[in-house]
Amino acid sequence: MGERKLNEANQHVYRVQGFTCANCAGKFERNVKEIPGVDDAKVNFGASKISVYGDAAIDELEKAGAFENLKVVPEKSSQSSQQTGDYIEKEKEPFYKKYSTLLYSVSFLVFGFLSYFVNGEENVVTTLLFLASMLVGGLSLFKVGFKNLLRLEFDMKTLMTVAVIGGAIIGEWGEVAIVVILFALSEELERFSMDRARNSIRSLMNIAPKEALVKRNGQKLTVNVNDIAVGDIMIVKPGQKIAMDGVVVSGYSAVNQAAITGESVPVEKKIDDEVFAGTLNEEGMLEVKITKLVEDTTISKIIHLVEEAQGERAPSQAFVDKFAKYYTPIIMVVAALVAVLPPLFFGGNWETWVYQGLAVLVVGCPCALVISTPISIVSAIGNAAKKGVLVKGGVYLEEIGSLKAIAFDKTGTLTKGIPVVTDYNVLGSQTNDKELLSIITALEYRSQHPLASAIMKKAEIENVNYSDVQVEDFSSITGKGIRGKVNGITYYIGSPKLFKELPYAHLNTELEDKIRTLQNQGKTAMVVGTKTEILAVIAVADEVRESSKEVIRKLYRAGIKETVMLTGDNQGTANAIGNYVGVSNIQAELMPEEKLNFIKQLREKYSKVAMVGDGVNDAPALAASTVGIAMGGAGTDTALETADVALMGDDLRKLPFTVKLSRKALNIIKANITFAIAIKFIALLLVIPGWLTLWIAILSDMGATLLVALNGLRLMRVKEDE
């Protein structure tokens, strides 16, 4: 544990430019680990970052990535912040300049074929033109391939280098030149696809303005966000984007929070309401007190967490990595056997079977297989983040897709979590209504119970003063209620079962019928009394979310077998709400540990179970589930950091979308892996009749890579209402 802490304290994160493939990222990681002074290193291919544990200079890191001409920049430097737009800037480069190497290589190839038709295959000019095409288009490939051969490292560039050398030896100059060009094109397509996927989340970095109008010492100054301190007052005019997280101290407006929560409808903001960086102020002028530094804003945390999530290896990625590790050496052996066995034992032509062996090497390149999973994971997680769903890793993305049951906390999840007092019945003519309400409110004020706010609201509406009431010996009775002494009398407030346990204050039949009626109406009934008598009954109702019923219906349609509502509320209230929203199982009057135990039982039955709650009160149950899903992650650090998935807005409708996206991602990953392996297998079968050519080999590899990449990118286009 001590070593881990030491490593984390000495962690340095860098952004990396120039990755062409996952294999190259793996090689860079291994090279960095060999640098003296580096304890460990971890590449995040999805986010193009590397975490280095230990000490290494930038030039040492770039030397470790010299095989790929990688550029390394510290994550928190100003250079790094500009790197977001690097890919976009490259897009603006003239086509001929950006792809000059490839164009020169193609030009030599075209002239080579012209010479071939005019002068013949054996002509020196023809051979030199094909050779020039190979060297121009494949110089970087050969450099890495030769080094790998010397070190006995076998990756796709090693395979290609051996194939190109072998092809040149047997005189297949034209085909080899085409293979080199198509391989370079395949790498470019792979890089382009991954950049598109990465930019789906990196584009969020440009949402928040880099400057803000700040009020300091009576003056209004435009200040860079890096120079804004906590406590500064920021002025946001109508139509402007909010640059920093903070709390409204003056003004009223509607703010579009789609970038953070995925909500399309603007949210009203008044004094004491929280606002987030990157959201759009639509109507009035706001003065906002800054509560977080620029690196701690919600949008910064989302970007950081999503990039970390993109680097987390999903189970399917672990399978692909393990498969590729053994796959490449096996292909080398198969290629050698194809080239050698037929001529040695079956009288085959050496040139023909060496050619077939070289074609096996080319078709064996695992480009499509290696990119099949990361591009899908990066695309899906990026799309989810843009829709207001933060998925903390590929493993959770896959787990959501295989869920069989989902449990929901009632308060604040299926309901709005904003309770109101619906009934206040004082029993007995001797009791003063307002005086008793002030005592009840004074006790509830000290309580952490969600329903306390409803009673406090009622007291404020009726102008009942409770702040002057002196409460002594206050204590909470877990799962049942509260008690406290006022003017020497001990008062109890809680569920009806609390009063069944008191020695003298008993509920009569009439009162029990009244409480049951209130509960059957979906209200939570609380009894107020002393040790000797019942004084009042208060009923509180928490309004059900309009979307809850629709969400449960969509989840069943998506294939979820069981939906469960977990609540500490009474059975009558739970039944009224549960039956209305349509859950298949209602568990009421649960203590926190009983919620936890129920989730464990559900896991034994279904294996894959999710728990949806607020991320704080339901922490044990969230932790015990396969996937913990927190509601309202925006502005809630606990939810962002502890949940496996956070629904950024207070919108349960994002849940069916998340399940659908996950299942689509799972299907696409499986399809990609199956297709990538199948296309190789089919191409290898062509060896038996001797039909496999270098052309077919490289086209099958490039075609598979392109189709796998495009299939993965489809996840960026999955919509909520599909």
mmCIF file of C-alpha atoms in Angstrom, residues 162-405:
data_model
loop_
_atom_site.group_PDB
_atom_site.id
_atom_site.type_symbol
_atom_site.label_atom_id
_atom_site.label_comp_id
_atom_site.label_asym_id
_atom_site.label_seq_id
_atom_site.Cartn_x
_atom_site.Cartn_y
_atom_site.Cartn_z
ATOM 1 C CA VAL A 162 9.527 -9.654 -43.514
ATOM 2 C CA ALA A 163 6.822 -9.910 -46.207
ATOM 3 C CA VAL A 164 8.212 -6.922 -48.134
ATOM 4 C CA ILE A 165 11.820 -8.196 -47.964
ATOM 5 C CA GLY A 166 10.710 -11.669 -49.076
ATOM 6 C CA GLY A 167 8.605 -10.237 -51.918
ATOM 7 C CA ALA A 168 11.555 -8.160 -53.127
ATOM 8 C CA ILE A 169 13.847 -11.218 -53.032
ATOM 9 C CA ILE A 170 11.523 -13.248 -55.264
ATOM 10 C CA GLY A 171 11.121 -10.256 -57.603
ATOM 11 C CA GLU A 172 7.469 -9.256 -56.910
ATOM 12 C CA TRP A 173 8.366 -5.545 -56.992
ATOM 13 C CA GLY A 174 5.030 -4.212 -58.204
ATOM 14 C CA GLU A 175 2.903 -6.173 -55.742
ATOM 15 C CA VAL A 176 5.213 -5.342 -52.840
ATOM 16 C CA ALA A 177 5.018 -1.610 -53.664
ATOM 17 C CA ILE A 178 1.208 -1.818 -53.664
ATOM 18 C CA VAL A 179 1.262 -3.713 -50.354
ATOM 19 C CA VAL A 180 3.413 -0.967 -48.774
ATOM 20 C CA ILE A 181 1.074 1.793 -49.993
ATOM 21 C CA LEU A 182 -2.069 -0.042 -48.889
ATOM 22 C CA PHE A 183 -0.536 -0.717 -45.455
ATOM 23 C CA ALA A 184 0.308 3.005 -45.069
ATOM 24 C CA LEU A 185 -3.249 3.840 -46.132
ATOM 25 C CA SER A 186 -4.623 1.316 -43.629
ATOM 26 C CA GLU A 187 -2.591 2.920 -40.804
ATOM 27 C CA GLU A 188 -3.837 6.371 -41.831
ATOM 28 C CA LEU A 189 -7.440 5.144 -41.743
ATOM 29 C CA GLU A 190 -6.869 3.616 -38.306
ATOM 30 C CA ARG A 191 -5.364 6.854 -36.985
ATOM 31 C CA PHE A 192 -8.178 8.922 -38.508
ATOM 32 C CA SER A 193 -10.856 6.665 -36.972
ATOM 33 C CA MET A 194 -9.330 6.778 -33.482
ATOM 34 C CA ASP A 195 -8.904 10.562 -33.695
ATOM 35 C CA ARG A 196 -12.558 10.930 -34.643
ATOM 36 C CA ALA A 197 -13.561 8.815 -31.647
ATOM 37 C CA ARG A 198 -11.219 10.684 -29.261
ATOM 38 C CA ASN A 199 -12.416 14.080 -30.437
ATOM 39 C CA SER A 200 -15.995 13.115 -29.566
ATOM 40 C CA ILE A 201 -15.081 13.877 -25.939
ATOM 41 C CA ARG A 202 -12.161 16.278 -26.441
ATOM 42 C CA SER A 203 -14.524 18.703 -28.150
ATOM 43 C CA LEU A 204 -16.028 19.231 -24.671
ATOM 44 C CA MET A 205 -12.755 20.911 -23.663
ATOM 45 C CA ASN A 206 -13.588 23.875 -25.868
ATOM 46 C CA ILE A 207 -17.093 24.324 -24.453
ATOM 47 C CA ALA A 208 -16.077 26.508 -21.487
ATOM 48 C CA PRO A 209 -14.695 29.994 -22.311
ATOM 49 C CA LYS A 210 -11.017 30.631 -21.596
ATOM 50 C CA GLU A 211 -11.752 34.092 -20.152
ATOM 51 C CA ALA A 212 -14.387 35.591 -17.844
ATOM 52 C CA LEU A 213 -15.554 39.025 -16.762
ATOM 53 C CA VAL A 214 -14.716 39.370 -13.065
ATOM 54 C CA LYS A 215 -15.551 42.072 -10.519
ATOM 55 C CA ARG A 216 -12.497 43.006 -8.411
ATOM 56 C CA ASN A 217 -11.959 46.053 -6.196
ATOM 57 C CA GLY A 218 -14.969 47.779 -7.739
ATOM 58 C CA GLN A 219 -13.638 47.229 -11.281
ATOM 59 C CA LYS A 220 -14.723 44.852 -14.050
ATOM 60 C CA LEU A 221 -11.795 42.944 -15.544
ATOM 61 C CA THR A 222 -11.529 40.271 -18.243
ATOM 62 C CA VAL A 223 -9.391 37.556 -16.661
ATOM 63 C CA ASN A 224 -8.019 34.227 -17.933
ATOM 64 C CA VAL A 225 -9.796 31.336 -16.186
ATOM 65 C CA ASN A 226 -6.441 30.059 -14.839
ATOM 66 C CA ASP A 227 -6.090 33.320 -12.879
ATOM 67 C CA ILE A 228 -9.570 33.253 -11.323
ATOM 68 C CA ALA A 229 -9.636 32.456 -7.601
ATOM 69 C CA VAL A 230 -12.337 30.835 -5.457
ATOM 70 C CA GLY A 231 -14.532 33.634 -4.086
ATOM 71 C CA ASP A 232 -14.212 35.931 -7.131
ATOM 72 C CA ILE A 233 -17.471 37.371 -8.485
ATOM 73 C CA MET A 234 -18.006 36.574 -12.169
ATOM 74 C CA ILE A 235 -20.453 38.523 -14.349
ATOM 75 C CA VAL A 236 -22.262 36.527 -17.037
ATOM 76 C CA LYS A 237 -24.288 38.480 -19.599
ATOM 77 C CA PRO A 238 -27.280 37.054 -21.549
ATOM 78 C CA GLY A 239 -26.139 34.838 -24.421
ATOM 79 C CA GLN A 240 -22.722 34.179 -22.863
ATOM 80 C CA LYS A 241 -21.304 30.840 -21.781
ATOM 81 C CA ILE A 242 -20.462 30.417 -18.106
ATOM 82 C CA ALA A 243 -16.698 30.046 -17.675
ATOM 83 C CA MET A 244 -16.482 28.618 -14.124
ATOM 84 C CA ASP A 245 -18.516 26.641 -11.577
ATOM 85 C CA GLY A 246 -20.134 28.783 -8.920
ATOM 86 C CA VAL A 247 -23.237 29.913 -7.018
ATOM 87 C CA VAL A 248 -25.573 32.704 -8.187
ATOM 88 C CA VAL A 249 -25.367 35.682 -5.826
ATOM 89 C CA SER A 250 -27.386 38.112 -7.944
ATOM 90 C CA GLY A 251 -29.782 37.930 -10.881
ATOM 91 C CA TYR A 252 -32.265 35.498 -12.410
ATOM 92 C CA SER A 253 -31.992 33.612 -15.701
ATOM 93 C CA ALA A 254 -32.581 30.407 -17.633
ATOM 94 C CA VAL A 255 -29.426 28.378 -18.281
ATOM 95 C CA ASN A 256 -28.994 25.688 -20.934
ATOM 96 C CA GLN A 257 -27.108 22.842 -19.202
ATOM 97 C CA ALA A 258 -27.130 20.372 -22.118
ATOM 98 C CA ALA A 259 -23.315 20.193 -22.232
ATOM 99 C CA ILE A 260 -23.193 18.883 -18.643
ATOM 100 C CA THR A 261 -26.475 17.084 -17.988
ATOM 101 C CA GLY A 262 -27.784 16.345 -21.479
ATOM 102 C CA GLU A 263 -31.013 18.238 -20.667
ATOM 103 C CA SER A 264 -32.378 20.042 -23.718
ATOM 104 C CA VAL A 265 -34.716 22.310 -21.725
ATOM 105 C CA PRO A 266 -33.092 25.352 -20.020
ATOM 106 C CA VAL A 267 -33.140 25.366 -16.203
ATOM 107 C CA GLU A 268 -34.091 28.462 -14.206
ATOM 108 C CA LYS A 269 -31.349 29.874 -11.993
ATOM 109 C CA LYS A 270 -31.859 32.217 -9.077
ATOM 110 C CA ILE A 271 -29.858 33.285 -6.001
ATOM 111 C CA ASP A 272 -28.097 30.365 -4.248
ATOM 112 C CA ASP A 273 -28.490 28.056 -7.281
ATOM 113 C CA GLU A 274 -25.440 26.276 -8.638
ATOM 114 C CA VAL A 275 -24.163 26.912 -12.182
ATOM 115 C CA PHE A 276 -21.555 24.984 -14.172
ATOM 116 C CA ALA A 277 -18.744 25.934 -16.519
ATOM 117 C CA GLY A 278 -19.606 25.344 -20.180
ATOM 118 C CA THR A 279 -23.353 25.988 -19.783
ATOM 119 C CA LEU A 280 -25.132 28.805 -21.641
ATOM 120 C CA ASN A 281 -26.810 31.759 -19.915
ATOM 121 C CA GLU A 282 -29.837 32.467 -22.096
ATOM 122 C CA GLU A 283 -31.824 35.364 -20.621
ATOM 123 C CA GLY A 284 -30.879 37.543 -17.641
ATOM 124 C CA MET A 285 -27.571 38.829 -16.272
ATOM 125 C CA LEU A 286 -26.044 36.730 -13.474
ATOM 126 C CA GLU A 287 -23.425 37.448 -10.872
ATOM 127 C CA VAL A 288 -21.755 34.215 -9.821
ATOM 128 C CA LYS A 289 -19.461 33.552 -6.873
ATOM 129 C CA ILE A 290 -16.710 31.156 -7.994
ATOM 130 C CA THR A 291 -16.638 27.934 -5.933
ATOM 131 C CA LYS A 292 -14.042 25.850 -7.827
ATOM 132 C CA LEU A 293 -10.731 26.402 -9.595
ATOM 133 C CA VAL A 294 -10.648 25.773 -13.347
ATOM 134 C CA GLU A 295 -9.139 22.271 -12.980
ATOM 135 C CA ASP A 296 -11.859 21.280 -10.457
ATOM 136 C CA THR A 297 -14.919 22.371 -12.444
ATOM 137 C CA THR A 298 -17.553 19.779 -13.256
ATOM 138 C CA ILE A 299 -16.724 19.875 -16.992
ATOM 139 C CA SER A 300 -13.001 19.326 -16.218
ATOM 140 C CA LYS A 301 -13.859 16.382 -13.981
ATOM 141 C CA ILE A 302 -16.137 14.888 -16.634
ATOM 142 C CA ILE A 303 -13.409 15.138 -19.291
ATOM 143 C CA HIS A 304 -10.784 13.693 -16.933
ATOM 144 C CA LEU A 305 -13.011 10.822 -15.784
ATOM 145 C CA VAL A 306 -14.142 9.994 -19.326
ATOM 146 C CA GLU A 307 -10.555 9.964 -20.614
ATOM 147 C CA GLU A 308 -9.582 7.681 -17.729
ATOM 148 C CA ALA A 309 -12.605 5.506 -18.532
ATOM 149 C CA GLN A 310 -11.541 5.253 -22.174
ATOM 150 C CA GLY A 311 -8.218 3.836 -21.003
ATOM 151 C CA GLU A 312 -9.760 1.185 -18.749
ATOM 152 C CA ARG A 313 -9.581 -2.171 -20.497
ATOM 153 C CA ALA A 314 -12.904 -3.913 -20.901
ATOM 154 C CA PRO A 315 -13.099 -7.724 -20.621
ATOM 155 C CA SER A 316 -13.318 -7.999 -24.422
ATOM 156 C CA GLN A 317 -10.193 -5.808 -24.747
ATOM 157 C CA ALA A 318 -8.326 -8.077 -22.322
ATOM 158 C CA PHE A 319 -9.312 -11.047 -24.510
ATOM 159 C CA VAL A 320 -8.109 -9.302 -27.683
ATOM 160 C CA ASP A 321 -4.804 -8.263 -26.065
ATOM 161 C CA LYS A 322 -4.143 -11.815 -24.892
ATOM 162 C CA PHE A 323 -5.183 -13.275 -28.245
ATOM 163 C CA ALA A 324 -2.957 -10.853 -30.220
ATOM 164 C CA LYS A 325 0.027 -11.643 -27.963
ATOM 165 C CA TYR A 326 0.044 -15.302 -29.102
ATOM 166 C CA TYR A 327 -1.539 -14.733 -32.500
ATOM 167 C CA THR A 328 1.379 -12.882 -34.169
ATOM 168 C CA PRO A 329 4.126 -15.457 -33.362
ATOM 169 C CA ILE A 330 1.730 -18.252 -34.459
ATOM 170 C CA ILE A 331 1.209 -16.483 -37.811
ATOM 171 C CA MET A 332 5.012 -16.283 -38.230
ATOM 172 C CA VAL A 333 5.262 -20.044 -37.664
ATOM 173 C CA VAL A 334 2.309 -20.810 -40.005
ATOM 174 C CA ALA A 335 3.837 -18.603 -42.735
ATOM 175 C CA ALA A 336 7.186 -20.396 -42.397
ATOM 176 C CA LEU A 337 5.475 -23.800 -42.629
ATOM 177 C CA VAL A 338 3.455 -22.730 -45.704
ATOM 178 C CA ALA A 339 6.670 -21.537 -47.409
ATOM 179 C CA VAL A 340 8.793 -24.587 -46.534
ATOM 180 C CA LEU A 341 6.670 -27.758 -46.175
ATOM 181 C CA PRO A 342 5.108 -28.046 -49.703
ATOM 182 C CA PRO A 343 8.450 -27.671 -51.568
ATOM 183 C CA LEU A 344 10.301 -29.990 -49.140
ATOM 184 C CA PHE A 345 7.776 -32.817 -48.826
ATOM 185 C CA PHE A 346 5.276 -32.478 -51.688
ATOM 186 C CA GLY A 347 7.456 -31.323 -54.595
ATOM 187 C CA GLY A 348 5.965 -27.810 -54.652
ATOM 188 C CA ASN A 349 7.613 -24.896 -56.448
ATOM 189 C CA TRP A 350 9.775 -22.889 -54.009
ATOM 190 C CA GLU A 351 8.936 -19.489 -55.510
ATOM 191 C CA THR A 352 5.184 -20.210 -55.499
ATOM 192 C CA TRP A 353 5.076 -21.382 -51.868
ATOM 193 C CA VAL A 354 7.471 -18.722 -50.531
ATOM 194 C CA TYR A 355 5.088 -16.211 -52.144
ATOM 195 C CA GLN A 356 2.140 -17.924 -50.419
ATOM 196 C CA GLY A 357 4.026 -17.807 -47.102
ATOM 197 C CA LEU A 358 4.634 -14.071 -47.537
ATOM 198 C CA ALA A 359 0.941 -13.559 -48.300
ATOM 199 C CA VAL A 360 0.127 -15.405 -45.047
ATOM 200 C CA LEU A 361 2.363 -12.919 -43.170
ATOM 201 C CA VAL A 362 0.516 -9.976 -44.711
ATOM 202 C CA VAL A 363 -2.953 -11.396 -44.125
ATOM 203 C CA GLY A 364 -1.896 -12.197 -40.554
ATOM 204 C CA CYS A 365 -1.505 -8.518 -39.583
ATOM 205 C CA PRO A 366 -3.861 -8.109 -36.592
ATOM 206 C CA CYS A 367 -4.718 -4.431 -37.313
ATOM 207 C CA ALA A 368 -8.489 -4.946 -37.488
ATOM 208 C CA LEU A 369 -8.524 -7.205 -34.444
ATOM 209 C CA VAL A 370 -6.468 -4.851 -32.281
ATOM 210 C CA ILE A 371 -8.587 -1.774 -33.096
ATOM 211 C CA SER A 372 -11.940 -3.618 -32.895
ATOM 212 C CA THR A 373 -12.558 -3.027 -29.167
ATOM 213 C CA PRO A 374 -10.866 0.301 -28.254
ATOM 214 C CA ILE A 375 -12.569 2.268 -31.026
ATOM 215 C CA SER A 376 -15.979 0.940 -29.927
ATOM 216 C CA ILE A 377 -15.344 1.676 -26.229
ATOM 217 C CA VAL A 378 -14.021 5.206 -26.912
ATOM 218 C CA SER A 379 -16.935 6.016 -29.260
ATOM 219 C CA ALA A 380 -19.613 4.725 -26.852
ATOM 220 C CA ILE A 381 -18.200 6.395 -23.721
ATOM 221 C CA GLY A 382 -17.739 9.683 -25.616
ATOM 222 C CA ASN A 383 -21.305 9.594 -26.939
ATOM 223 C CA ALA A 384 -22.680 8.796 -23.461
ATOM 224 C CA ALA A 385 -20.783 11.749 -21.935
ATOM 225 C CA LYS A 386 -22.258 14.115 -24.509
ATOM 226 C CA LYS A 387 -25.753 12.876 -23.613
ATOM 227 C CA GLY A 388 -25.141 13.493 -19.883
ATOM 228 C CA VAL A 389 -24.185 9.931 -18.862
ATOM 229 C CA LEU A 390 -20.755 9.400 -17.317
ATOM 230 C CA VAL A 391 -19.606 5.756 -17.667
ATOM 231 C CA LYS A 392 -16.463 5.162 -15.605
ATOM 232 C CA GLY A 393 -14.870 2.454 -17.781
ATOM 233 C CA GLY A 394 -15.218 -0.105 -20.537
ATOM 234 C CA VAL A 395 -15.870 -2.829 -17.972
ATOM 235 C CA TYR A 396 -19.020 -1.008 -16.751
ATOM 236 C CA LEU A 397 -20.113 -0.288 -20.315
ATOM 237 C CA GLU A 398 -20.060 -4.031 -20.976
ATOM 238 C CA GLU A 399 -21.665 -4.926 -17.617
ATOM 239 C CA ILE A 400 -24.663 -2.638 -18.259
ATOM 240 C CA GLY A 401 -25.330 -4.518 -21.474
ATOM 241 C CA SER A 402 -25.654 -7.821 -19.614
ATOM 242 C CA LEU A 403 -27.856 -6.592 -16.722
ATOM 243 C CA LYS A 404 -30.808 -8.793 -15.795
ATOM 244 C CA ALA A 405 -32.279 -6.791 -12.878
#
